[in-house]
mmCIF file of C-alpha atoms in Angstrom:
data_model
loop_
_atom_site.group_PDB
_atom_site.id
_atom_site.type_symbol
_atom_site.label_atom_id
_atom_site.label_comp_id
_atom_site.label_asym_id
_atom_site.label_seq_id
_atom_site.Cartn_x
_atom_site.Cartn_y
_atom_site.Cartn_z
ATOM 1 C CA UNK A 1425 0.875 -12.202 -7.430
ATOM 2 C CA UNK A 1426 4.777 -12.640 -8.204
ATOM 3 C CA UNK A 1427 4.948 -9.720 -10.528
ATOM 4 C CA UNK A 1428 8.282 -9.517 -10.073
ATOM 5 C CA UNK A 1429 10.121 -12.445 -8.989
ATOM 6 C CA UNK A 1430 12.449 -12.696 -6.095
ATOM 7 C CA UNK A 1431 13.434 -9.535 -5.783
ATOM 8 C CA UNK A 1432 17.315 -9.008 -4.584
ATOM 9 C CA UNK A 1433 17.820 -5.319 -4.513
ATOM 10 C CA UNK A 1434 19.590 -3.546 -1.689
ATOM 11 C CA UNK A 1435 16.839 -1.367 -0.602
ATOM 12 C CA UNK A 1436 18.438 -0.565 2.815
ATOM 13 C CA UNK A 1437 21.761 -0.053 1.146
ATOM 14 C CA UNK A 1438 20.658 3.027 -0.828
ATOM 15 C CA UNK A 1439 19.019 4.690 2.758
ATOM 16 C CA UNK A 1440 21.432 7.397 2.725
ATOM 17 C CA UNK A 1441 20.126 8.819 -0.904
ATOM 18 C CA UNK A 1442 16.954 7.994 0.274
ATOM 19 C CA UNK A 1443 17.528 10.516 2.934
ATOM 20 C CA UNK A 1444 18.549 12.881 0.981
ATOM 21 C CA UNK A 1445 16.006 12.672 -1.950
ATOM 22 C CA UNK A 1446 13.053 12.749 1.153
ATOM 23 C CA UNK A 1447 14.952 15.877 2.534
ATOM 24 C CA UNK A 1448 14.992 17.515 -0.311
ATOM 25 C CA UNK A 1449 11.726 16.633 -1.732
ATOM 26 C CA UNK A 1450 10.482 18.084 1.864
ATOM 27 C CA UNK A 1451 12.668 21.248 1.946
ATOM 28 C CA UNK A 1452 11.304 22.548 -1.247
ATOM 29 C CA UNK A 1453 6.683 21.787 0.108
ATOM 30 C CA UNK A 1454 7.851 23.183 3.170
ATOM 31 C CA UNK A 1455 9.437 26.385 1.072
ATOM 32 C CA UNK A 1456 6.760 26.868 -0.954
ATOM 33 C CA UNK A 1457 3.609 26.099 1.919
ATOM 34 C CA UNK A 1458 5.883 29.028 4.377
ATOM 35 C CA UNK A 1459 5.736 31.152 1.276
ATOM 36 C CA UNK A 1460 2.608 30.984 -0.911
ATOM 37 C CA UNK A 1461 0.669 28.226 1.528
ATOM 38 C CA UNK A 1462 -2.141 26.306 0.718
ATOM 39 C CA UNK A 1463 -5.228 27.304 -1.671
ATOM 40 C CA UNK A 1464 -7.347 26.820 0.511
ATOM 41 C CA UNK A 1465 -11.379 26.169 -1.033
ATOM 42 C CA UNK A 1466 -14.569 27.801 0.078
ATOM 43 C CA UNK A 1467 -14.817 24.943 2.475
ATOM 44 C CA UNK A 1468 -11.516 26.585 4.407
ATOM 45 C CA UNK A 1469 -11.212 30.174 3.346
ATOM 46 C CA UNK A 1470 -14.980 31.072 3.844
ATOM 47 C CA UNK A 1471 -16.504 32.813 0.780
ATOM 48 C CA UNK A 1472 -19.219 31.877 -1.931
ATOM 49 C CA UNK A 1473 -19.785 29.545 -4.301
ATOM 50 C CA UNK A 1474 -21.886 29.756 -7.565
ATOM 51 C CA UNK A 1475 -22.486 26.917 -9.805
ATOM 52 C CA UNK A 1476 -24.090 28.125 -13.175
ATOM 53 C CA UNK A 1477 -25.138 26.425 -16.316
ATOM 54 C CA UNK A 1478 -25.749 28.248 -19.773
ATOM 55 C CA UNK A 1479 -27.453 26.852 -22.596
ATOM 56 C CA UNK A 1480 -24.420 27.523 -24.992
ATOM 57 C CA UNK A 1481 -20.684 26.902 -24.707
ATOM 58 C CA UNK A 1482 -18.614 29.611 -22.718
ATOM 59 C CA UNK A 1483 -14.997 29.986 -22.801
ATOM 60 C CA UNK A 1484 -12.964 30.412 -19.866
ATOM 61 C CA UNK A 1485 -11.839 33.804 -20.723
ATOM 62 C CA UNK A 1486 -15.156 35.114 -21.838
ATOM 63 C CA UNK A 1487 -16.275 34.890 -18.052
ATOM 64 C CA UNK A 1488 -12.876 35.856 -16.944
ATOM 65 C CA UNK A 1489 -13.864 39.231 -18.709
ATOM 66 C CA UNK A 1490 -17.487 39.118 -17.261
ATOM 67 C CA UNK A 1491 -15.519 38.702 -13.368
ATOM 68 C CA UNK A 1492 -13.391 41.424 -14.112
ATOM 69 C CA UNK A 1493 -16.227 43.979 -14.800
ATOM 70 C CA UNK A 1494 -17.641 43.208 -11.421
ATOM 71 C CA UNK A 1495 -14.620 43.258 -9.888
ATOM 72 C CA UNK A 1496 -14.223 39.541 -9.054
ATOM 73 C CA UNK A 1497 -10.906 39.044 -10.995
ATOM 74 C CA UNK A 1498 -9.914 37.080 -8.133
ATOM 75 C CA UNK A 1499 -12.439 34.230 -8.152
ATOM 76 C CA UNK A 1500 -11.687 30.892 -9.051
ATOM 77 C CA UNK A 1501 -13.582 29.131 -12.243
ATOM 78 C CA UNK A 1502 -13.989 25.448 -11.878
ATOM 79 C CA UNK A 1503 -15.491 23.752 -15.238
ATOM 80 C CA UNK A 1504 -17.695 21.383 -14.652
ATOM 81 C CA UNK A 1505 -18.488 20.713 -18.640
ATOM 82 C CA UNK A 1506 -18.684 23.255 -21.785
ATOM 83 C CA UNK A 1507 -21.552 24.682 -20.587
ATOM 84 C CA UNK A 1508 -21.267 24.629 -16.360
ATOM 85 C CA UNK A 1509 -18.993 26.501 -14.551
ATOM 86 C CA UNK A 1510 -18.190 27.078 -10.414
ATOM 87 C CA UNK A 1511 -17.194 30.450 -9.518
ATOM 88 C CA UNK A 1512 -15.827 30.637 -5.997
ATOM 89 C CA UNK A 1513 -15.428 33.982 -5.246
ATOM 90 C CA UNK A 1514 -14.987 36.258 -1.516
ATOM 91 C CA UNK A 1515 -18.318 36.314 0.169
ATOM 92 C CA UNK A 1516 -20.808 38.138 -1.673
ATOM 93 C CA UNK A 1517 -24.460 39.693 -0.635
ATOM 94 C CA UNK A 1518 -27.776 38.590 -2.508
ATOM 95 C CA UNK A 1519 -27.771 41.465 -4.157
ATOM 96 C CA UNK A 1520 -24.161 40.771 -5.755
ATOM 97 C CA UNK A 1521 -24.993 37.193 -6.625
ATOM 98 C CA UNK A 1522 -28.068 38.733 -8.134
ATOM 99 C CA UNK A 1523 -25.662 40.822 -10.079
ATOM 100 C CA UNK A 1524 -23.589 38.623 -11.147
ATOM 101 C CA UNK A 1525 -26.419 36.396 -12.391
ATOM 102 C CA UNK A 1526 -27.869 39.298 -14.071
ATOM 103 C CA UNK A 1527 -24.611 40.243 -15.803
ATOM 104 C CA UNK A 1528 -24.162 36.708 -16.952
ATOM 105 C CA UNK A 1529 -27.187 36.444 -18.935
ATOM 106 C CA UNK A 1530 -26.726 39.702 -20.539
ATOM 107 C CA UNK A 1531 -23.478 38.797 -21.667
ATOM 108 C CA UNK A 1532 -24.225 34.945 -22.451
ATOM 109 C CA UNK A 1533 -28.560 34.643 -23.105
ATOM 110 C CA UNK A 1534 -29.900 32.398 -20.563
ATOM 111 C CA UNK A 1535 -28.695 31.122 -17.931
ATOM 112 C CA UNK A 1536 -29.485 28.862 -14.682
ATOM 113 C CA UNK A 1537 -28.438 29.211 -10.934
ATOM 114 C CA UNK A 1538 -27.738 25.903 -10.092
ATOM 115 C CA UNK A 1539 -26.144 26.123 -6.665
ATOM 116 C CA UNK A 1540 -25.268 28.574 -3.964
ATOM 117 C CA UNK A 1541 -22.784 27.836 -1.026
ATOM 118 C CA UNK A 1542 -22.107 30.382 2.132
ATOM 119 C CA UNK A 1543 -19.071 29.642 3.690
ATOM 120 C CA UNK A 1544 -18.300 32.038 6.688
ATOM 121 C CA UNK A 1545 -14.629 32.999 7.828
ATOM 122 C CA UNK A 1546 -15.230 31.976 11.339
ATOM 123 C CA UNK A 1547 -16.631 28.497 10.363
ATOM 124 C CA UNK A 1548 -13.531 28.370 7.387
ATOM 125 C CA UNK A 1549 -10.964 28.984 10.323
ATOM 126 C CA UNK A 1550 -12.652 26.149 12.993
ATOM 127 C CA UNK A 1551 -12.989 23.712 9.679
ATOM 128 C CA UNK A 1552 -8.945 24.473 9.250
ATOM 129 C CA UNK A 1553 -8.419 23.952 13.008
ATOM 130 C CA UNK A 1554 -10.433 20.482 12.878
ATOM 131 C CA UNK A 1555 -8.959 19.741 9.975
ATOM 132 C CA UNK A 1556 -5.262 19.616 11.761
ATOM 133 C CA UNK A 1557 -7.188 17.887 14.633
ATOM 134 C CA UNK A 1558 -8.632 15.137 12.694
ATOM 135 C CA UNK A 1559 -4.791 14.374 11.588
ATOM 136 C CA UNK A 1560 -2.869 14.486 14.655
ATOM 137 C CA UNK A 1561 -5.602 12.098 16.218
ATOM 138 C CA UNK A 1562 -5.072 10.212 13.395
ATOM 139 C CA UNK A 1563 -1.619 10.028 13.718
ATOM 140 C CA UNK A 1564 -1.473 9.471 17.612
ATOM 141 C CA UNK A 1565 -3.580 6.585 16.920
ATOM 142 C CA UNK A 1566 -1.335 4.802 14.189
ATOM 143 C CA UNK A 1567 1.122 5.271 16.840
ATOM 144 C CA UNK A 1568 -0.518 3.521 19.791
ATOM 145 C CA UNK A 1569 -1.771 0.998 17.931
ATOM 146 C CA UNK A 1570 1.870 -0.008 16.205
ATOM 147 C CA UNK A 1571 3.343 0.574 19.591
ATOM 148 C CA UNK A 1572 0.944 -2.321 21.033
ATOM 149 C CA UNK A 1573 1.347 -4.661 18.037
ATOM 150 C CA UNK A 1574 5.105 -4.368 17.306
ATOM 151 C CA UNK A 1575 7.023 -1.843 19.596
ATOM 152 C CA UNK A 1576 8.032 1.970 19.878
ATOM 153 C CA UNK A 1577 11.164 2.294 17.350
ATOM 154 C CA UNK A 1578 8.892 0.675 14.310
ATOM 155 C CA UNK A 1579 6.049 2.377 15.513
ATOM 156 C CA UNK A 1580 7.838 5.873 15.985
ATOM 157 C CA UNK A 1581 9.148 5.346 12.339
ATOM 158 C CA UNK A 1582 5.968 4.332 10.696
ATOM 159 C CA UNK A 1583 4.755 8.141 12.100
ATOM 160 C CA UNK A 1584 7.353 9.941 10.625
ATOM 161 C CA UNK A 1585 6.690 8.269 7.341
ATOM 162 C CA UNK A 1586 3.442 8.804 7.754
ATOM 163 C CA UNK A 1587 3.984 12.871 8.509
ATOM 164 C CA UNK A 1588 6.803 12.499 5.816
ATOM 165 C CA UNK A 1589 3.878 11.592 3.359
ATOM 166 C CA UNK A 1590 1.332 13.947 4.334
ATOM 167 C CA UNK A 1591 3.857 16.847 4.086
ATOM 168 C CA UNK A 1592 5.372 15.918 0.616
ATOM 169 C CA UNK A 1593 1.584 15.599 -0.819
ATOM 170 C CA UNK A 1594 0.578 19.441 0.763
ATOM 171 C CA UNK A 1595 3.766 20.885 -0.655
ATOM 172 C CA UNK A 1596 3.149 18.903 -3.915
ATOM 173 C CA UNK A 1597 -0.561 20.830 -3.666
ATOM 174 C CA UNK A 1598 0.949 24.160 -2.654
ATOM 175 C CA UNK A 1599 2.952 24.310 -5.501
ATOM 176 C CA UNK A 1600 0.642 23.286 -7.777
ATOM 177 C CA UNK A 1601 -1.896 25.847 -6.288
ATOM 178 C CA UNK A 1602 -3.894 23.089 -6.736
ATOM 179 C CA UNK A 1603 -7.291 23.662 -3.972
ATOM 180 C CA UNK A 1604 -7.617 22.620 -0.352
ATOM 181 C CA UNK A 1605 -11.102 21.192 0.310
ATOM 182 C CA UNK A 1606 -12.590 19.190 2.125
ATOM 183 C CA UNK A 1607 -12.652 15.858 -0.649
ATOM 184 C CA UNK A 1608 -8.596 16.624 -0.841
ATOM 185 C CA UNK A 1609 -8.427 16.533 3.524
ATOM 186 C CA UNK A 1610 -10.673 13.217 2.661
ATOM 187 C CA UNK A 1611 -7.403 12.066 0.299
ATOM 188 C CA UNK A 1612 -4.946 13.009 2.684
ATOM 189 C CA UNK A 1613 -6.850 10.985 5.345
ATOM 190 C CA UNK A 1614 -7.144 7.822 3.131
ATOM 191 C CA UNK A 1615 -3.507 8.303 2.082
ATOM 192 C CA UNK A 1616 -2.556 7.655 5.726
ATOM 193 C CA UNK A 1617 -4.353 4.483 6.035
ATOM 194 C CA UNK A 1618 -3.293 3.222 2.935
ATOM 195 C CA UNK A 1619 0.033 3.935 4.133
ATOM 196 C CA UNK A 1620 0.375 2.724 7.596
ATOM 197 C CA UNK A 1621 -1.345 -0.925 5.987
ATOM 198 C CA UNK A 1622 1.519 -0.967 3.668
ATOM 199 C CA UNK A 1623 4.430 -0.430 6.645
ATOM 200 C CA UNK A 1624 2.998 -2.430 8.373
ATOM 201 C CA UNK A 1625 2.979 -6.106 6.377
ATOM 202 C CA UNK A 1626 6.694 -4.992 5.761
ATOM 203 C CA UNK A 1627 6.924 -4.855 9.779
ATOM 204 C CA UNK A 1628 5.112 -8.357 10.308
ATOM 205 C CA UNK A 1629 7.519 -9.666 7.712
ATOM 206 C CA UNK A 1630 10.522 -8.208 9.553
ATOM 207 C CA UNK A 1631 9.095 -9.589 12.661
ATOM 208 C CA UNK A 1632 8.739 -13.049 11.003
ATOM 209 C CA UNK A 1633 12.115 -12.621 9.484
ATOM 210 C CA UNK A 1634 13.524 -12.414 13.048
ATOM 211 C CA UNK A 1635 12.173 -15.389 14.325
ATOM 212 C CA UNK A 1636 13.712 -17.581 12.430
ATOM 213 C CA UNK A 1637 16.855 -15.370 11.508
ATOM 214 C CA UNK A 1638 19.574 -16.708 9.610
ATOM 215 C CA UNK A 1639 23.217 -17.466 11.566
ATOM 216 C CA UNK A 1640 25.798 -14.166 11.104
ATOM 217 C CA UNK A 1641 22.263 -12.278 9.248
ATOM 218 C CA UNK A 1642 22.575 -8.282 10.267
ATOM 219 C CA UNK A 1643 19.512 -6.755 10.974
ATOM 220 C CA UNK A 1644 20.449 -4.379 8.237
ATOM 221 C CA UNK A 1645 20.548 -7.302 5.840
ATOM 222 C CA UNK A 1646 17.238 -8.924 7.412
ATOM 223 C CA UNK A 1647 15.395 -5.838 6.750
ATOM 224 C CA UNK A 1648 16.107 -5.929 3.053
ATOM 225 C CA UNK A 1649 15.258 -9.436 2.712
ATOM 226 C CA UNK A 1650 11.652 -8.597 4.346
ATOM 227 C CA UNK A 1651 11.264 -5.555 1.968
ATOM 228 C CA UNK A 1652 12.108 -7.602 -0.636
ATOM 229 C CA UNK A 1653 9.802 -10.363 -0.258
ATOM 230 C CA UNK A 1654 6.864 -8.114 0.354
ATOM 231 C CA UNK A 1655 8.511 -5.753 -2.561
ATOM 232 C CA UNK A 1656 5.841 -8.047 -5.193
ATOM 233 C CA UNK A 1657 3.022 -7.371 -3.077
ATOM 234 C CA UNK A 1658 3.609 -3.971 -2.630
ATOM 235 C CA UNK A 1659 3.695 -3.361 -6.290
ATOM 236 C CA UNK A 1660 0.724 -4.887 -7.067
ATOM 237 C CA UNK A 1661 -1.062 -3.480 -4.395
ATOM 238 C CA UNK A 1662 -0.116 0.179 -5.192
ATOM 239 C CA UNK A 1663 -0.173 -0.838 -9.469
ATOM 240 C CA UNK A 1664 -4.295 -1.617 -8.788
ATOM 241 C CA UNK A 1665 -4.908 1.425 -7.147
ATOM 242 C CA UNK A 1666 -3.364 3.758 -9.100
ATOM 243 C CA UNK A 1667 -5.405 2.717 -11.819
ATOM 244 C CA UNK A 1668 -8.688 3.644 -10.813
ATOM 245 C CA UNK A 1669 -7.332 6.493 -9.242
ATOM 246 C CA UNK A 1670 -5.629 7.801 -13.013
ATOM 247 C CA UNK A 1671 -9.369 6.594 -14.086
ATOM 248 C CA UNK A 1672 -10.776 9.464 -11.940
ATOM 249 C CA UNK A 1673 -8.085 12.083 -12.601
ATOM 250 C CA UNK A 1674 -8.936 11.159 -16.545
ATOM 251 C CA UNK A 1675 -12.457 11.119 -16.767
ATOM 252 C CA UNK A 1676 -13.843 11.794 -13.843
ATOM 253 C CA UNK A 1677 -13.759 15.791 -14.513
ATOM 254 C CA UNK A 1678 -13.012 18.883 -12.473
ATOM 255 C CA UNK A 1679 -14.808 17.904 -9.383
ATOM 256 C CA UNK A 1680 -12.844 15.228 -8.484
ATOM 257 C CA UNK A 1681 -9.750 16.408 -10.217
ATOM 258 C CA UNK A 1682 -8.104 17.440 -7.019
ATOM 259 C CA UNK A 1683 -9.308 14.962 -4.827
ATOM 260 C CA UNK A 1684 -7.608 11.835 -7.517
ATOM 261 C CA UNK A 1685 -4.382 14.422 -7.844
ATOM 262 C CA UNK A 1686 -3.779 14.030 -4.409
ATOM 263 C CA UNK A 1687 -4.953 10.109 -4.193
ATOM 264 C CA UNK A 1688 -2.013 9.690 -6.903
ATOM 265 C CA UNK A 1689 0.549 11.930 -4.961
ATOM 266 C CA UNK A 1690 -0.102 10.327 -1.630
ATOM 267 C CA UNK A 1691 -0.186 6.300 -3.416
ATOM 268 C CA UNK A 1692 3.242 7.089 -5.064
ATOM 269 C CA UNK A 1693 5.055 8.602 -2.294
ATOM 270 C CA UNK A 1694 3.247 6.432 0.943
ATOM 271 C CA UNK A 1695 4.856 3.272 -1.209
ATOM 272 C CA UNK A 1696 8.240 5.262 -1.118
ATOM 273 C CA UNK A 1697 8.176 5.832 2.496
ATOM 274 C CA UNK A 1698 6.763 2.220 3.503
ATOM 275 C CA UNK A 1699 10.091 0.681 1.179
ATOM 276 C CA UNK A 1700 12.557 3.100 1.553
ATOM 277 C CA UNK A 1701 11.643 5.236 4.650
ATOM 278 C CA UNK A 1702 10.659 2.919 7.846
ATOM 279 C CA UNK A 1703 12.961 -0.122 7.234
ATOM 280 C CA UNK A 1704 15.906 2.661 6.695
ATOM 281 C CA UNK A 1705 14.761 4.233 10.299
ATOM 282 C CA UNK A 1706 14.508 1.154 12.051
ATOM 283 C CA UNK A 1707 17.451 -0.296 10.923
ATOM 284 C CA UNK A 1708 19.547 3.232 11.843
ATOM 285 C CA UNK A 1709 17.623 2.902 15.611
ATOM 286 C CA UNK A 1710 18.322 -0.717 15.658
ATOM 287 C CA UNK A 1711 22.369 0.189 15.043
ATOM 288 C CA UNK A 1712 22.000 2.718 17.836
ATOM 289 C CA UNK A 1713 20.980 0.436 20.841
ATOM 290 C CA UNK A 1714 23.497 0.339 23.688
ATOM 291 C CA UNK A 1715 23.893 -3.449 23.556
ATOM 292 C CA UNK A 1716 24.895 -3.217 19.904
ATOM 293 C CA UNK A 1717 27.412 -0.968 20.364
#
């Protein structure tokens, strides 16, 4: 479990470049989810979905060509394997999927219809809409539950780590262009747990920390002794995730490429806001109070 062994660095002392780095790192998802947004999936956008399998290797382009003949230049190809392929595409009548099935085996010899998905706008848009639901409960709920177990300041600045984290990882994904389903909402979901658990064994550690604080100890300096001491844990704790996780982004294929992307976005920077981001708010709200003016 000691990984790394007492631990002395001056996490609290390099808050101000934390800032800036989180800022930044913010500025430029925010930038590009105003301008380009999110890519949002068939589960979101409304639309179809066709899953087809041949019984010979196709090429990426080769059906690129086949799309563009019908006019569907602007569906997305998943690959599933050599030989299966997703085509998401705007919503399309039987007779168009028929179409494009027929067109397919002309161009390729036989192939199979393996799935068909109808996703309508209206039910896209109330998905989107529960979607941003399902994370401001979420979020409301962290809060009241930290508020009750610690207090408000901690409790406030575990939530803006935790919206800190779920922006970074959607700007990450909107400038990848990488797509918004619902496994990645799934991700984002479990990236917030996994997050708030982290903050909060540094915050019992703080709280520890201050019962038995040492004589002429600053909060600032107690702080960075608690992150430090749980610094080992944390690192081990976000060291076996991520492997699994780069096991499914690896070899776990298309499918779940996006939903391990974001896993991996959301583990690296919910440790980053649990070591640098709430100790470095609390300790700024801590310096704040009246009676340590």
């Amino acid at each position: 479990m000691e990984l790394i062994k007492n631990p002395n660095l001056n996490f609290m002392g390099s808050r101000r470049i934390a800032y800036v780095i989180s800022i930044i790192v913010l500025a430029i998802g925010l930038i590009s989810l105003l301008v380009q947004g999110l890519n949002y999936g068939v589960d979101f956008a409304g639309g179809t979905l066709l899953q087809f399998k041949f019984n010979q290797e196709v090429t990426t382009e080769e059906l690129r060509g086949v799309l563009e003949e019908l006019n569907l230049e602007k569906s997305t190809l998943q690959r599933l394997s050599p030989q299966e392929v997703i085509i998401r595409s705007s919503k399309l009548s039987q007779e168009e999927q028929n179409q494009v099935e027929k067109t397919l085996g002309e161009k390729f010899g036989e192939v199979t219809l393996v799935r068909v998905e109808d996703v309508g706008p209206a039910v896209g848009a109330d998905l989107r809409r529960m979607a941003v639901i399902a994370v401001l409960v979420s979020l409301l709920g962290i809060l009241l539950y930290v508020s009750i177990r610690f207090e408000f300041r901690p409790a406030a600045a575990s939530i803006i780590s935790l919206a800190h984290d779920a922006v970074v990882t959607l700007g990450i994904l909107s400038l990848l262009q990488r797509e918004f389903s619902a496994p990645v909402l799934a991700a984002i979901l479990t990236i917030l747990g996994y997050s708030i658990n982290d903050s909060i064994v540094i915050m019992d550690r703080i709280r520890e920390n201050l019962r038995s604080r040492k004589k002429g100890e600053t909060f600032e300096e107690l702080v960075n002794r608690s992150v430090n001491e749980t610094f080992s844990r944390t690192i081990n704790t976000v060291l076996t995730t991520i492997l699994p996780v780069l096991a499914l982004l690896i070899l776990g294929g298309e499918m779940l490429r996006d939903f391990s992307l974001t896993l991996l976005i959301g583990l690296i920077t919910g440790t980053y806001s649990s070591v640098f981001v709430v100790g470095s708010l609390w300790v700024d709200w801590e310096k704040k109070k009246p009676s340590r003016r």
